[in-house]
């Protein structure tokens, strides 16, 4: 893989060229099969960005790697030398020969939050109120007709702007590089491309994200759905964790030890509750209410509010199909929690799932507490703050509850 | 004839007696006169009665004539009324006929419009399908472009190696 970055008037253009052994078919770090559509993309930084072409080459290298990694087989050649430490991570953690090598490693001090506007990143924002936000906004790709106009990245950017926090919006079409399974981040870390390219400008020494216990410890999303202390995407010592560490931007998961039920409670209790939006489709006035994410999050919200489910979605709708068969389900710990806590669940589209799972308030109590190793994993400069917040507003799991986490998915 | 017979054959007294007997069988002169007077009186009465009858009949005729006139007038009024009604009905029928024609036109217009809308819809659906297919085809073109450059770069690297080794 050969990487080429060009900078023009606040816009970083990336092109990557495949070596003979590379392929347009690839595997994401979460093991999902991917297919490349095209090999160019852009990242638009806001006006007034100072660093521009002088940004540290290691940052450019990792930023490029978040979109080029799935297609690279053996070797990556960057257009400017990377520090030996970074090259070493590529070699040992990725089995990839990266170069050319030269120069010093970078470092910084401040923490920024990669802010999507969903409940998880709002909870992270509430924990670290002084951290600036960096928001990734999808824009259309000049070479790809936009068949996904229902995706309202403009609404999410507007809501982020209404938080009143220090906000930098970074626009990019990199999601359109992905042909299969559809538009999205080639690697989950591509959402951090703006933080990487702005790290020198903002003197960043860490990036906080909203990945919660499901993503970090339970093999959630489209990963393996079992306990993953060595999660390759989000553990500090995983191959991505070490890569970000090498460019002076350790990944910080303030909500890595708590569930989506807790992040939602914290988000809805926070100052940013009016800007929380997990739906990617609804207009400024409100979420669509019938997409998969709306239905899933409504189950969680109904559970934390101990009230019946309030949704227009019915069992017959395609959105409900995923919960009509047996487990595993995506975000299963939340489905269990919802089925155990929502009154009248047997009369909803989750009736079948509830029947399969047989979850009880007692069996899901662990979901309301924080998994302590997640706090230990937070880099030292921010650990104390998160620890204090958790102690104040959440509380830690007991040994028995921790065992629930550590035996998750073992059957 | 009897007189002449009596004068010839019978003395006067006998004749008188006989005559008296015969005369008794006939009306007397005054009686006759009375009869005539009575008859005349009766005739006069009859005439008066007839005249009265005629007068009454004439009155009846006049009455009947008036009645007939009234009936004729009534019939005429009725005829006019019916004529007016018929005319109005005729006008209504004509108005309905015009409405019907207008409606028929409207239906035809709508039918045409539906056809136009359906055609436009078909065009839109075909356009949408074409756009999606074009976009998908473009995906392959873009992907092939990546592969072509990969092959070209591979070939030029090989050529460079060959030239150096010469």
XYZ file of C-alpha atoms in Angstrom:
577
model
C 0.000 0.000 0.000
C 1.307 3.429 -0.943
C -0.156 6.486 0.807
C -0.254 9.992 -0.609
C -1.605 13.014 1.239
C -1.967 16.447 -0.356
C -3.082 19.581 1.463
C -4.965 22.353 -0.278
C -6.738 25.260 1.412
C -7.770 23.441 4.563
C -8.603 20.218 2.751
C -6.536 17.079 3.142
C -6.839 14.792 0.112
C -5.863 11.181 0.539
C -5.048 8.738 -2.250
C -3.773 5.234 -1.641
C -2.390 2.872 -4.247
C -2.563 -0.871 -3.886
C 0.607 -2.927 -4.112
C 0.414 -6.144 -6.169
C -0.370 -8.292 -3.076
C -3.115 -5.914 -1.806
C -6.795 -6.432 -2.549
C -10.038 -4.492 -2.831
C -11.539 -7.179 -0.609
C -10.488 -6.951 3.001
C -11.314 -7.692 6.634
C -12.058 -5.066 9.260
C -10.367 -5.394 12.658
C -13.744 -6.582 13.970
C -13.546 -9.439 11.409
C -16.346 -8.127 9.163
C -15.671 -8.630 5.442
C -15.308 -5.368 3.527
C -14.999 -4.281 -0.067
C -13.359 -1.143 -1.364
C -15.152 1.181 -3.778
C -12.520 3.788 -4.590
C -9.163 4.917 -3.285
C -9.505 8.644 -2.730
C -11.138 10.699 -0.017
C -10.909 14.080 1.605
C -10.939 15.524 5.084
C -12.035 19.149 5.441
C -10.682 20.986 8.446
C -12.353 24.171 9.653
C -10.957 27.534 8.608
C -8.179 28.894 10.813
C -6.386 25.565 11.122
C -2.730 26.465 11.519
C -0.695 23.302 11.224
C -1.738 22.259 7.701
C 1.043 20.487 5.824
C 3.344 20.785 8.849
C 1.316 18.308 10.889
C 3.408 15.474 12.332
C 3.861 12.673 9.732
C 2.899 10.021 12.305
C -0.559 11.605 12.569
C -0.969 11.551 8.795
C 0.194 7.939 8.737
C -2.320 6.738 11.354
C -5.094 8.822 9.801
C -4.428 7.160 6.438
C -4.180 3.752 8.078
C -7.752 4.035 9.440
C -9.014 3.822 5.854
C -6.195 1.826 4.199
C -5.632 -0.969 6.734
C -8.262 -3.479 5.502
C -6.756 -3.608 1.996
C -3.102 -3.815 3.001
C -1.458 -7.235 3.113
C 2.258 -6.816 3.896
C 3.664 -3.389 3.468
C 2.701 0.269 3.679
C 4.742 3.097 2.177
C 3.911 6.547 3.469
C 4.763 9.756 1.598
C 6.802 11.072 4.535
C 8.909 9.282 7.121
C 7.258 7.920 10.281
C 8.902 7.692 13.675
C 10.712 4.441 14.509
C 8.326 3.827 17.411
C 5.316 3.903 15.098
C 7.061 1.702 12.537
C 7.736 -0.756 15.360
C 4.025 -0.964 16.269
C 3.192 -1.633 12.619
C 5.787 -4.387 12.595
C 4.991 -6.100 15.899
C 1.254 -5.535 16.322
C 0.174 -5.540 12.716
C 2.764 -7.665 10.945
C 3.117 -4.863 8.417
C 6.334 -3.407 7.088
C 5.843 0.387 7.342
C 8.190 3.111 6.149
C 10.072 5.135 5.347
C 11.328 5.542 8.901
C 12.804 8.698 10.389
C 12.080 11.574 12.729
C 10.876 11.848 16.306
C 7.674 10.695 17.919
C 5.045 13.292 18.702
C 3.294 14.141 21.933
C 0.642 16.478 23.256
C -1.266 17.231 26.425
C -4.986 17.962 26.063
C -7.875 15.569 25.812
C -10.522 16.019 23.121
C -13.790 14.125 22.848
C -14.797 12.495 19.609
C -18.413 13.617 19.874
C -21.166 12.006 17.828
C -24.096 13.401 19.783
C -25.426 9.983 20.828
C -26.050 9.023 24.462
C -22.624 7.422 24.903
C -20.548 10.396 23.797
C -22.840 12.774 25.687
C -22.176 10.731 28.841
C -18.426 10.929 28.131
C -18.795 14.679 27.610
C -20.577 14.994 30.956
C -17.693 13.230 32.693
C -15.077 15.575 31.221
C -16.839 18.911 30.848
C -13.704 20.894 29.980
C -12.757 18.756 26.953
C -13.365 20.216 23.482
C -15.503 18.304 20.984
C -14.430 17.090 17.562
C -17.390 16.055 15.450
C -17.129 13.965 12.301
C -19.642 14.975 9.629
C -20.213 12.811 6.565
C -20.287 14.684 3.257
C -20.841 13.287 -0.208
C -17.988 11.901 -2.253
C -17.430 13.688 -5.589
C -17.078 10.358 -7.405
C -19.936 8.495 -5.716
C -23.635 9.239 -6.338
C -25.292 9.681 -2.951
C -27.863 6.930 -2.473
C -28.044 7.505 1.284
C -29.772 10.854 1.598
C -31.797 9.606 4.582
C -28.570 9.853 6.610
C -28.875 13.293 8.229
C -25.292 14.158 9.129
C -26.295 17.825 8.794
C -28.806 17.458 11.646
C -26.213 15.796 13.880
C -23.721 18.603 13.157
C -26.390 21.226 13.934
C -27.206 19.543 17.252
C -23.499 19.365 18.130
C -23.328 23.110 17.431
C -26.179 23.711 19.873
C -24.335 22.168 22.819
C -22.445 25.389 23.504
C -19.234 23.397 23.943
C -15.900 24.108 22.220
C -16.643 22.337 18.933
C -14.670 21.551 15.797
C -16.573 19.982 12.941
C -14.494 17.943 10.514
C -16.146 16.948 7.259
C -15.177 13.891 5.273
C -16.372 11.577 2.534
C -14.197 8.673 3.671
C -17.224 6.526 4.547
C -18.064 6.368 0.850
C -14.813 4.490 0.165
C -16.546 1.423 1.461
C -18.651 -0.435 -1.070
C -19.605 -3.361 1.159
C -21.347 -3.656 3.562
C -22.267 -0.058 2.670
C -21.104 3.458 3.527
C -19.290 3.514 6.853
C -15.906 3.649 8.489
C -13.480 1.211 6.842
C -12.033 0.813 10.333
C -13.976 2.105 13.373
C -11.067 4.465 14.083
C -11.638 6.397 10.857
C -14.102 8.514 12.839
C -11.006 9.890 14.619
C -9.383 11.172 11.431
C -10.226 14.775 12.306
C -8.764 14.457 15.789
C -5.578 12.990 14.267
C -5.166 15.772 11.706
C -5.954 18.471 14.299
C -3.896 16.935 17.129
C -0.911 19.241 16.642
C -3.134 22.285 16.199
C -5.080 21.529 19.376
C -2.091 20.100 21.303
C -3.977 16.870 21.861
C -2.533 14.185 24.132
C -5.515 11.846 24.109
C -8.829 11.170 22.385
C -11.911 10.240 24.366
C -14.655 8.262 22.649
C -18.092 6.987 23.626
C -17.355 3.267 23.256
C -19.114 1.613 26.186
C -18.864 -1.740 27.919
C -20.549 -3.626 25.076
C -18.007 -2.456 22.506
C -14.985 -2.558 24.789
C -15.507 -5.696 26.917
C -18.403 -7.771 25.554
C -17.287 -8.105 21.914
C -20.309 -6.049 20.875
C -21.359 -4.402 17.599
C -20.482 -6.837 14.837
C -17.567 -8.418 16.760
C -17.498 -11.831 18.480
C -20.109 -11.251 21.263
C -18.010 -12.598 24.100
C -15.697 -11.192 26.798
C -12.758 -9.466 25.105
C -10.158 -8.043 27.508
C -7.781 -8.022 24.550
C -10.208 -6.292 22.184
C -8.155 -5.312 19.107
C -10.060 -2.076 18.552
C -10.423 -0.614 22.035
C -8.118 -2.238 24.573
C -5.114 -0.092 25.500
C -2.760 -2.893 24.465
C -4.611 -3.920 21.319
C -3.172 -3.191 17.908
C -5.185 0.009 17.529
C -4.594 1.106 21.118
C -0.828 0.783 20.659
C -0.935 2.630 17.316
C -2.703 5.633 18.838
C -0.427 5.463 21.873
C 2.556 5.659 19.499
C 1.387 8.968 18.028
C 0.816 10.485 21.457
C -2.959 10.103 21.353
C -3.914 7.293 23.716
C -7.524 6.194 23.346
C -9.567 7.159 26.372
C -12.824 5.349 27.054
C -14.495 7.250 29.906
C -17.662 5.151 29.533
C -15.820 1.906 28.679
C -16.913 0.274 31.930
C -20.602 1.203 31.853
C -23.516 0.021 29.780
C -25.768 1.880 27.383
C -28.455 1.930 30.070
C -26.122 3.959 32.301
C -24.808 6.222 29.523
C -28.398 6.981 28.570
C -29.349 7.807 32.136
C -26.292 10.045 32.491
C -26.951 11.703 29.108
C -30.608 12.393 29.903
C -29.617 13.802 33.312
C -26.873 15.998 31.805
C -26.877 19.593 30.582
C -26.738 18.272 27.017
C -29.976 16.277 27.245
C -31.697 18.511 24.667
C -28.961 17.788 22.118
C -28.795 14.010 22.618
C -29.662 12.255 19.344
C -28.991 8.610 18.567
C -31.171 8.512 15.447
C -29.256 9.161 12.220
C -32.374 9.744 10.121
C -34.723 12.145 11.831
C -34.888 15.885 11.088
C -33.826 18.636 13.499
C -37.224 18.449 15.200
C -36.783 14.875 16.430
C -35.732 11.262 15.892
C -37.555 9.156 13.280
C -38.804 6.733 15.945
C -38.995 3.686 13.704
C -35.404 2.895 12.687
C -33.569 0.007 14.282
C -31.582 2.314 16.519
C -34.629 4.271 17.683
C -36.448 1.064 18.658
C -33.373 -0.350 20.415
C -32.742 2.873 22.338
C -36.445 3.212 23.210
C -36.232 -0.202 24.882
C -33.306 1.037 26.953
C -34.997 4.328 27.817
C -38.248 2.612 28.787
C -36.205 0.269 30.982
C -34.355 3.015 32.874
C -37.604 4.942 33.280
C -39.449 1.732 34.326
C -42.334 2.483 31.968
C -44.056 0.612 29.096
C -42.501 0.686 25.643
C -43.638 3.673 23.575
C -43.013 2.989 19.895
C -44.826 3.049 16.565
C -42.852 -0.004 15.443
C -44.792 -3.270 15.339
C -43.805 -6.929 15.304
C -44.646 -7.115 11.589
C -42.247 -4.337 10.548
C -38.901 -5.312 9.000
C -37.132 -3.381 11.769
C -38.460 -5.914 14.315
C -37.292 -9.028 12.494
C -33.924 -9.116 14.279
C -35.695 -9.702 17.626
C -38.137 -12.401 16.466
C -35.577 -15.209 16.326
C -33.343 -16.671 19.055
C -30.241 -14.879 20.460
C -27.550 -13.686 20.029
C -28.725 -10.147 19.442
C -26.642 -7.070 18.841
C -26.344 -5.265 22.187
C -27.769 -8.323 23.885
C -26.974 -7.145 27.430
C -29.296 -4.217 26.742
C -32.027 -6.416 25.272
C -31.852 -8.545 28.422
C -31.945 -5.471 30.656
C -34.881 -4.029 28.699
C -36.858 -7.272 28.734
C -36.319 -7.565 32.498
C -37.349 -3.993 33.310
C -39.997 -2.852 30.828
C -43.522 -3.535 32.120
C -45.735 -5.383 29.633
C -42.784 -6.482 27.479
C -44.773 -9.638 26.567
C -47.143 -7.463 24.535
C -44.420 -5.751 22.511
C -42.228 -6.603 19.548
C -39.656 -7.833 22.116
C -42.008 -10.562 23.414
C -40.159 -13.367 21.618
C -36.729 -12.093 22.701
C -37.965 -11.796 26.298
C -39.175 -15.380 26.127
C -35.828 -16.627 24.809
C -33.687 -14.615 27.228
C -35.664 -15.172 30.489
C -33.801 -12.218 31.995
C -34.699 -10.911 35.459
C -33.971 -7.707 37.333
C -31.540 -9.707 39.479
C -29.777 -11.326 36.504
C -29.288 -7.935 34.842
C -28.387 -5.832 37.898
C -24.711 -5.763 36.840
C -25.700 -3.641 33.842
C -26.289 -0.692 36.188
C -22.740 -0.653 37.581
C -19.259 0.086 36.271
C -16.736 -2.662 35.448
C -13.659 -1.550 37.491
C -10.888 -2.656 35.047
C -12.295 -0.110 32.593
C -11.235 2.673 34.968
C -7.769 1.193 35.467
C -7.376 1.302 31.682
C -7.955 5.050 31.458
C -4.636 6.923 30.993
C -3.349 8.408 34.214
C -4.006 12.122 33.480
C -7.785 11.577 33.300
C -8.308 8.445 35.413
C -8.992 10.219 38.709
C -11.671 12.444 37.203
C -13.523 9.534 35.651
C -13.130 7.449 38.790
C -14.659 10.202 40.939
C -17.549 10.691 38.537
C -18.284 6.948 38.448
C -18.156 6.693 42.228
C -20.551 9.636 42.513
C -23.097 8.745 39.851
C -22.798 5.035 39.036
C -20.960 2.795 41.481
C -18.780 -0.245 40.858
C -19.735 -3.847 40.171
C -19.421 -6.489 42.884
C -17.138 -9.489 42.283
C -20.179 -11.550 41.256
C -21.284 -8.889 38.815
C -17.780 -8.670 37.377
C -17.953 -12.410 36.786
C -21.055 -11.768 34.666
C -18.925 -9.598 32.408
C -15.996 -12.005 32.371
C -18.126 -15.010 31.447
C -20.177 -13.118 28.860
C -20.797 -15.186 25.744
C -19.225 -18.324 27.245
C -21.768 -21.096 26.688
C -180.158 13.246 -43.597
C -182.217 12.259 -40.559
C -184.010 15.649 -40.622
C -185.060 15.187 -44.109
C -186.114 11.629 -43.299
C -188.182 12.826 -40.262
C -189.797 15.631 -42.235
C -190.921 13.278 -44.597
C -192.101 10.381 -42.409
C -192.734 11.539 -38.791
C -195.254 14.096 -37.273
C -193.813 17.093 -35.435
C -194.390 15.882 -31.833
C -193.030 12.604 -32.456
C -190.395 14.110 -34.312
C -189.615 16.346 -31.371
C -189.645 13.461 -28.922
C -187.383 11.519 -31.117
C -185.252 14.417 -31.678
C -185.030 14.981 -27.921
C -184.052 11.415 -27.421
C -181.420 11.617 -30.067
C -180.201 15.004 -28.872
C -179.814 13.661 -25.368
C -177.150 11.483 -26.689
C -175.136 14.581 -27.960
C -173.515 17.529 -26.101
C -175.335 20.664 -25.876
C -174.233 23.767 -27.565
C -173.286 25.582 -24.405
C -171.534 22.532 -23.263
C -169.733 22.414 -26.529
C -168.856 25.986 -26.219
C -167.600 25.351 -22.758
C -165.620 22.474 -24.073
C -164.073 24.675 -26.716
C -163.327 27.283 -24.159
C -161.809 24.676 -21.930
C -159.798 23.289 -24.774
C -158.614 26.717 -25.708
C -157.714 27.376 -22.092
C -155.858 24.087 -21.935
C -154.021 24.878 -25.129
C -153.091 28.273 -23.775
C -151.804 26.626 -20.611
C -149.825 24.168 -22.682
C -148.354 26.973 -24.723
C -147.442 28.889 -21.606
C -145.906 25.812 -20.137
C -143.995 25.116 -23.311
C -142.810 28.684 -23.405
C -141.682 28.329 -19.822
C -139.968 25.078 -20.690
C -138.260 26.714 -23.638
C -137.141 29.579 -21.444
C -135.823 27.158 -18.876
C -134.105 25.139 -21.571
C -132.560 28.246 -22.971
C -131.330 29.139 -19.526
C -129.908 25.639 -19.177
C -128.215 26.023 -22.515
C -126.762 29.335 -21.405
C -125.566 27.785 -18.194
C -124.105 24.856 -20.005
C -122.464 27.140 -22.459
C -120.923 29.084 -19.590
C -119.844 25.854 -18.030
C -118.336 24.659 -21.272
C -116.571 28.012 -21.616
C -115.250 27.705 -18.097
C -114.114 24.179 -18.764
C -112.520 25.258 -21.990
C -110.700 27.999 -20.127
C -109.688 25.582 -17.475
C -108.484 23.141 -20.096
C -106.579 25.933 -21.806
C -104.961 26.979 -18.495
C -104.105 23.378 -17.788
C -102.700 22.949 -21.278
C -100.593 26.065 -20.868
C -99.408 24.883 -17.481
C -98.496 21.539 -18.924
C -96.815 23.195 -21.843
C -94.803 25.338 -19.418
C -93.926 22.286 -17.387
C -92.956 20.364 -20.455
C -90.824 23.271 -21.585
C -89.156 23.472 -18.203
C -88.570 19.716 -18.226
C -87.160 20.064 -21.700
C -84.831 22.813 -20.494
C -83.783 20.702 -17.555
C -83.129 17.766 -19.839
C -81.015 19.985 -22.042
C -79.125 21.320 -19.047
C -78.538 17.755 -17.843
C -77.417 16.772 -21.295
C -74.906 19.631 -21.274
C -73.749 18.598 -17.799
C -73.379 15.044 -19.002
C -71.250 16.170 -21.908
C -69.149 18.302 -19.594
C -68.780 15.380 -17.192
C -67.837 13.070 -20.008
C -65.161 15.569 -21.028
C -63.973 15.815 -17.430
C -63.789 12.038 -17.126
C -61.848 11.853 -20.358
C -59.549 14.630 -19.191
C -58.972 12.860 -15.861
C -58.460 9.581 -17.641
C -55.845 11.204 -19.803
C -54.307 12.885 -16.794
C -54.127 9.534 -14.961
C -52.437 8.075 -17.973
C -50.002 10.999 -18.009
C -49.323 10.656 -14.268
C -48.863 6.901 -14.622
C -46.499 7.462 -17.504
C -44.590 10.091 -15.481
C -44.498 7.676 -12.563
C -43.179 4.931 -14.804
C -40.554 7.327 -16.089
C -39.616 8.269 -12.504
C -39.411 4.610 -11.437
C -37.333 3.781 -14.504
C -35.180 6.852 -13.833
C -34.691 5.815 -10.208
C -33.789 2.278 -11.254
C -31.450 3.570 -13.922
C -29.790 5.935 -11.425
C -29.281 3.092 -8.956
C -27.972 0.766 -11.630
C -25.677 3.486 -12.956
C -24.370 4.168 -9.467
C -23.762 0.445 -8.910
C -22.076 0.172 -12.290
C -19.940 3.170 -11.390
C -18.935 1.374 -8.187
C -17.484 -1.398 -10.358
C -15.784 1.096 -12.661
C -14.203 2.845 -9.681
C -13.125 -0.457 -8.185
C -11.659 -1.582 -11.512
C -9.776 1.695 -11.759
C -8.084 0.834 -8.457
C -7.223 -2.623 -9.831
C -5.976 -1.246 -13.161
C -3.606 1.147 -11.409
C -2.506 -1.685 -9.165
C -1.647 -3.747 -12.279
C 0.050 -0.825 -14.063
C 2.164 -0.056 -10.988
C 3.038 -3.761 -10.706
C 4.105 -3.902 -14.356
C 6.198 -0.698 -14.219
C 7.944 -1.972 -11.074
C 8.785 -5.228 -12.893
C 10.041 -3.294 -15.966
C 12.243 -1.099 -13.740
C 13.727 -4.200 -12.073
C 14.389 -5.804 -15.511
C 16.114 -2.651 -16.829
C 18.315 -2.322 -13.749
C 19.374 -5.992 -13.979
C 20.406 -5.498 -17.650
